[in-house]
């Protein structure tokens, strides 16, 4: 498709009118990229079929900048929701896709975003089945916000719930933490610093499926620590189950450059956002097998057993530091960096 | 719930951090209003069960002002998506709910919006099963944007598709057109005019279900003419089916005050947005029964047979005016009024 022959170079309010210009934008740009029988029906909704129990998750993405090292708001909007569906113990199948565009968005940028959405959706095995496009006046939005809502089939062997977590269960993380947040920070005005740190934004659904195929209900919980980071998510789990989480800092995987950037900015990587990281809380009988399976997978090659569930300090996350001391990991209070996803 | 004891009077960036303040907002305000077992799981997604084929529809709502005569952005966000699911010939069951809030939104306003969402969802028979809250900086949004995505069970007797439309099929509308758009215009800065016009925003799903129960696949299509109005939607249908639509203006129901306001502003009500209006395209053998059923229903009491499908002018909508002349109804080009929904 030649975006120079569209007859417009920026998105304007008319593209959100529901009239001829909206149809034009949909037909020439959006449907031509996504081209599938669901969207080609051009109805206000789509009809799909899902067997068994259905997992649903929704997320709006307001990240700035919209293009960053390792991805853009489009790929992120697919990965984020695909992963949330997967964390429910499900196989993601379908996505809805809704844009809120600020008047004046460059059509080339928009085209790159939707191509990234298509690529990320294809790689994740999900189909965009229905969508919506709204346009707001200049100064009433910020380039583009994207909502995706995902639907998946719950894996027949999955039995994911905080209620199944017991003392002694192991906490395993699939890879390096804090990459997404530090990649975004390195590009923010006022914070810009030289780095090669890339966002870890990726789809985790195939690794999750492999784990469920192999270990079924011995996996108690999946959770992806996005906003708020690993520390906040583990604290939420601890308070939900009224048990403690004990972590060993030495086992928490972090890439050197990311650790250095955190130190430079005075940030605790435990609170920095991730987009390709998840934890599995598993029965201790399978910890080494889970670790081995993760490490055999591209998206789990840096996996590590980082801690366990304990009854020694209920509702608290305690971290044994590299130098041997212990500290409590509180949840993130306030805002470390707005609009990280 | 006493919103004066929350410890905050406006939404700030920390409420979108994913940390303690987000949890605070969710627990004290959002979950306390919606209180249901799906949300109380506090996972990133929900597990639901739907029998048979599933209809999915998504919409983002960016309307301004956020409170207007006849509703607010919250009730509208429920009605809009419930209706889009219903238009697929389905019974809406579940909604996801995602907020993009501009920093500084008054908590009282937010609370009123979520109470309206709860009320509209209850009245429509749908449950809010999962959600998301993001906060953007002042000047990067406009008070609040809401995305809802809806899921429903396709009615077992429904067989909705433009492909089933034939020459001679009748077009029936359930009630007065152009109310939503004119209600919003009456409150817009610069356009403000005295009127009692209320938005027609409402849920149409029960009337749609009754029609499907009674007439099954003799109903060829449902469509709700929201953005772009009745004219644009009928034009889309005409081009999709490569047949003509013939309308008689005398039968198009419009309330006097709305017609007068349109005339005053020089607007054609055929392009003004609706939120409680739908058309049914039906087999001519049932037109009078459909009309009678609609009129027996509160939300169809002003129903009218407005026209029919013809092969005389393919791809075109032709309107026979009150004074007897004929004119072509083109689709809306450009933007009549931004952010009408």
Tab-separated table of C-alpha atoms in Angstrom, chain B residues 120-339:
chain	number	residue	atom	x	y	z
B	120	UNK	CA	-26.799	1.234	33.187
B	121	UNK	CA	-25.097	-2.166	33.357
B	122	UNK	CA	-27.700	-3.471	35.822
B	123	UNK	CA	-30.555	-2.176	33.684
B	124	UNK	CA	-29.007	-3.792	30.616
B	125	UNK	CA	-28.395	-7.122	32.326
B	126	UNK	CA	-24.613	-7.041	31.813
B	127	UNK	CA	-21.802	-7.511	34.319
B	128	UNK	CA	-18.539	-5.537	34.361
B	129	UNK	CA	-16.011	-8.384	34.562
B	130	UNK	CA	-12.618	-6.748	34.120
B	131	UNK	CA	-11.120	-3.298	33.767
B	132	UNK	CA	-8.162	-0.965	33.595
B	133	UNK	CA	-7.374	2.544	34.798
B	134	UNK	CA	-4.741	4.812	33.292
B	135	UNK	CA	-4.022	8.427	34.193
B	136	UNK	CA	-2.409	10.946	31.828
B	137	UNK	CA	-0.964	14.363	32.618
B	138	UNK	CA	-3.049	17.520	32.555
B	139	UNK	CA	-3.491	18.660	28.952
B	140	UNK	CA	-2.835	15.185	27.526
B	141	UNK	CA	-6.419	13.996	27.770
B	142	UNK	CA	-9.809	15.571	28.440
B	143	UNK	CA	-11.257	14.660	31.842
B	144	UNK	CA	-12.085	11.050	31.035
B	145	UNK	CA	-12.225	8.674	28.094
B	146	UNK	CA	-13.882	5.273	28.520
B	147	UNK	CA	-13.525	2.097	26.510
B	148	UNK	CA	-16.048	-0.676	26.894
B	149	UNK	CA	-15.858	-3.995	25.117
B	150	UNK	CA	-18.925	-6.188	25.190
B	151	UNK	CA	-19.539	-9.917	24.817
B	152	UNK	CA	-22.807	-11.610	24.207
B	153	UNK	CA	-24.403	-14.878	23.204
B	154	UNK	CA	-25.646	-14.849	19.649
B	155	UNK	CA	-29.418	-15.470	19.736
B	156	UNK	CA	-30.041	-19.033	18.525
B	157	UNK	CA	-32.667	-17.823	16.008
B	158	UNK	CA	-30.616	-14.882	14.748
B	159	UNK	CA	-29.181	-14.873	11.256
B	160	UNK	CA	-28.128	-11.284	10.839
B	161	UNK	CA	-26.206	-10.334	7.724
B	162	UNK	CA	-26.340	-7.772	4.942
B	163	UNK	CA	-26.141	-10.758	2.598
B	164	UNK	CA	-29.727	-11.721	3.442
B	165	UNK	CA	-31.223	-8.392	2.414
B	166	UNK	CA	-33.477	-8.553	-0.684
B	167	UNK	CA	-35.378	-6.100	-2.843
B	168	UNK	CA	-38.692	-5.311	-1.145
B	169	UNK	CA	-37.406	-5.715	2.413
B	170	UNK	CA	-38.754	-3.049	4.744
B	171	UNK	CA	-36.755	-0.615	6.867
B	172	UNK	CA	-38.214	0.049	10.295
B	173	UNK	CA	-36.868	2.499	12.868
B	174	UNK	CA	-37.752	2.228	16.549
B	175	UNK	CA	-38.180	5.916	17.360
B	176	UNK	CA	-37.291	9.609	17.098
B	177	UNK	CA	-33.999	10.386	15.406
B	178	UNK	CA	-31.321	13.042	16.031
B	179	UNK	CA	-31.953	13.481	19.747
B	180	UNK	CA	-28.522	12.567	21.077
B	181	UNK	CA	-26.613	14.842	18.719
B	182	UNK	CA	-28.892	17.809	19.310
B	183	UNK	CA	-28.805	17.315	23.091
B	184	UNK	CA	-25.002	17.462	23.005
B	185	UNK	CA	-24.976	20.458	20.659
B	186	UNK	CA	-27.280	22.374	22.964
B	187	UNK	CA	-24.600	22.142	25.668
B	188	UNK	CA	-21.504	22.839	23.619
B	189	UNK	CA	-19.596	26.057	24.162
B	190	UNK	CA	-20.355	28.485	21.368
B	191	UNK	CA	-23.462	26.566	20.318
B	192	UNK	CA	-25.366	26.644	23.586
B	193	UNK	CA	-29.057	27.153	23.056
B	194	UNK	CA	-32.081	26.803	25.277
B	195	UNK	CA	-33.731	23.437	24.883
B	196	UNK	CA	-35.149	20.516	26.801
B	197	UNK	CA	-33.773	18.033	24.293
B	198	UNK	CA	-32.428	14.979	26.068
B	199	UNK	CA	-30.068	12.382	24.699
B	200	UNK	CA	-31.888	9.207	23.720
B	201	UNK	CA	-29.019	7.114	25.135
B	202	UNK	CA	-30.524	3.841	26.302
B	203	UNK	CA	-30.107	0.086	26.058
B	204	UNK	CA	-31.922	-1.568	23.155
B	205	UNK	CA	-31.007	-5.174	23.912
B	206	UNK	CA	-34.335	-6.327	25.377
B	207	UNK	CA	-36.345	-4.990	22.447
B	208	UNK	CA	-33.883	-6.647	20.052
B	209	UNK	CA	-34.223	-9.938	21.918
B	210	UNK	CA	-38.035	-9.777	21.746
B	211	UNK	CA	-37.830	-9.187	17.998
B	212	UNK	CA	-35.491	-12.146	17.499
B	213	UNK	CA	-37.667	-14.368	19.710
B	214	UNK	CA	-40.675	-13.507	17.564
B	215	UNK	CA	-39.256	-13.237	14.057
B	216	UNK	CA	-35.910	-15.070	13.964
B	217	UNK	CA	-34.216	-15.076	10.588
B	218	UNK	CA	-36.934	-12.978	8.952
B	219	UNK	CA	-34.967	-10.105	10.435
B	220	UNK	CA	-32.129	-9.497	8.016
B	221	UNK	CA	-30.219	-6.737	9.758
B	222	UNK	CA	-30.079	-4.549	12.825
B	223	UNK	CA	-27.971	-1.420	12.818
B	224	UNK	CA	-27.760	1.550	15.197
B	225	UNK	CA	-27.073	4.856	13.484
B	226	UNK	CA	-24.792	6.544	16.030
B	227	UNK	CA	-21.965	8.744	14.652
B	228	UNK	CA	-22.843	9.818	11.123
B	229	UNK	CA	-26.570	9.392	11.740
B	230	UNK	CA	-29.289	7.519	9.883
B	231	UNK	CA	-28.235	8.839	6.466
B	232	UNK	CA	-24.665	7.597	6.711
B	233	UNK	CA	-25.632	4.151	7.977
B	234	UNK	CA	-28.239	3.636	5.268
B	235	UNK	CA	-25.744	4.758	2.647
B	236	UNK	CA	-23.214	2.226	3.962
B	237	UNK	CA	-25.810	-0.523	3.741
B	238	UNK	CA	-26.814	0.488	0.199
B	239	UNK	CA	-23.212	0.314	-1.006
B	240	UNK	CA	-22.562	-2.940	0.856
B	241	UNK	CA	-25.540	-4.682	-0.752
B	242	UNK	CA	-25.275	-2.862	-4.097
B	243	UNK	CA	-28.983	-2.114	-3.967
B	244	UNK	CA	-30.888	1.080	-3.300
B	245	UNK	CA	-32.626	2.411	-0.200
B	246	UNK	CA	-35.839	4.344	-0.745
B	247	UNK	CA	-37.132	6.468	2.137
B	248	UNK	CA	-40.201	8.581	2.725
B	249	UNK	CA	-39.355	11.629	4.826
B	250	UNK	CA	-42.938	11.829	6.101
B	251	UNK	CA	-42.429	8.553	7.973
B	252	UNK	CA	-39.101	9.364	9.581
B	253	UNK	CA	-39.962	10.080	13.212
B	254	UNK	CA	-38.509	13.280	14.579
B	255	UNK	CA	-39.580	15.226	17.593
B	256	UNK	CA	-40.692	18.818	16.851
B	257	UNK	CA	-38.197	20.558	19.110
B	258	UNK	CA	-35.354	18.521	17.592
B	259	UNK	CA	-36.472	19.325	14.058
B	260	UNK	CA	-36.644	23.020	14.951
B	261	UNK	CA	-33.161	22.966	16.506
B	262	UNK	CA	-31.746	21.263	13.423
B	263	UNK	CA	-33.338	23.877	11.221
B	264	UNK	CA	-32.009	26.688	13.377
B	265	UNK	CA	-28.451	25.332	13.137
B	266	UNK	CA	-28.777	24.384	9.467
B	267	UNK	CA	-28.233	20.695	10.169
B	268	UNK	CA	-29.787	17.744	8.410
B	269	UNK	CA	-31.174	15.402	11.093
B	270	UNK	CA	-30.285	12.484	8.827
B	271	UNK	CA	-26.637	13.013	9.843
B	272	UNK	CA	-27.137	13.784	13.514
B	273	UNK	CA	-25.995	11.114	15.971
B	274	UNK	CA	-28.375	8.799	17.840
B	275	UNK	CA	-27.778	6.578	20.853
B	276	UNK	CA	-31.153	4.910	21.385
B	277	UNK	CA	-32.192	4.393	17.779
B	278	UNK	CA	-31.872	1.324	15.615
B	279	UNK	CA	-33.179	0.164	12.294
B	280	UNK	CA	-34.368	-3.316	11.487
B	281	UNK	CA	-34.422	-4.459	7.872
B	282	UNK	CA	-37.061	-7.171	7.662
B	283	UNK	CA	-38.874	-9.447	5.280
B	284	UNK	CA	-41.946	-7.593	3.955
B	285	UNK	CA	-44.215	-10.421	5.172
B	286	UNK	CA	-43.673	-9.355	8.795
B	287	UNK	CA	-43.459	-5.571	8.547
B	288	UNK	CA	-46.718	-4.853	10.353
B	289	UNK	CA	-46.076	-7.406	13.078
B	290	UNK	CA	-42.602	-5.974	13.686
B	291	UNK	CA	-44.064	-2.494	13.859
B	292	UNK	CA	-46.732	-3.636	16.313
B	293	UNK	CA	-44.213	-5.417	18.535
B	294	UNK	CA	-41.911	-2.383	18.565
B	295	UNK	CA	-44.773	-0.031	19.392
B	296	UNK	CA	-45.844	-2.217	22.302
B	297	UNK	CA	-42.394	-1.705	23.834
B	298	UNK	CA	-41.355	1.430	25.743
B	299	UNK	CA	-38.241	1.772	23.584
B	300	UNK	CA	-40.102	1.371	20.316
B	301	UNK	CA	-43.302	3.279	20.941
B	302	UNK	CA	-42.544	5.784	18.172
B	303	UNK	CA	-41.502	3.106	15.674
B	304	UNK	CA	-42.171	3.675	12.001
B	305	UNK	CA	-41.699	1.920	8.674
B	306	UNK	CA	-39.515	4.465	6.907
B	307	UNK	CA	-38.695	2.842	3.609
B	308	UNK	CA	-37.613	-0.199	1.671
B	309	UNK	CA	-34.882	-1.826	-0.364
B	310	UNK	CA	-35.114	-1.274	-4.109
B	311	UNK	CA	-33.150	-2.138	-7.234
B	312	UNK	CA	-34.045	1.129	-8.921
B	313	UNK	CA	-31.008	3.123	-7.798
B	314	UNK	CA	-28.244	0.749	-6.668
B	315	UNK	CA	-25.758	2.050	-4.068
B	316	UNK	CA	-27.877	5.113	-3.433
B	317	UNK	CA	-30.233	6.303	-0.720
B	318	UNK	CA	-33.108	8.313	-2.171
B	319	UNK	CA	-35.480	10.297	0.027
B	320	UNK	CA	-38.932	11.381	-1.078
B	321	UNK	CA	-39.332	14.678	0.734
B	322	UNK	CA	-42.383	15.997	2.540
B	323	UNK	CA	-43.183	18.251	-0.381
B	324	UNK	CA	-42.913	15.414	-2.869
B	325	UNK	CA	-39.500	15.937	-4.475
B	326	UNK	CA	-36.746	13.353	-4.361
B	327	UNK	CA	-33.172	13.855	-3.230
B	328	UNK	CA	-30.130	11.663	-2.836
B	329	UNK	CA	-28.868	11.177	0.714
B	330	UNK	CA	-25.063	11.147	0.498
B	331	UNK	CA	-22.920	9.901	3.352
B	332	UNK	CA	-21.640	12.448	5.845
B	333	UNK	CA	-18.391	13.950	4.594
B	334	UNK	CA	-16.093	15.625	7.112
B	335	UNK	CA	-17.218	16.270	10.646
B	336	UNK	CA	-20.512	17.707	11.797
B	337	UNK	CA	-19.666	17.848	15.495
B	338	UNK	CA	-16.569	16.219	16.947
B	339	UNK	CA	-16.732	13.984	20.006
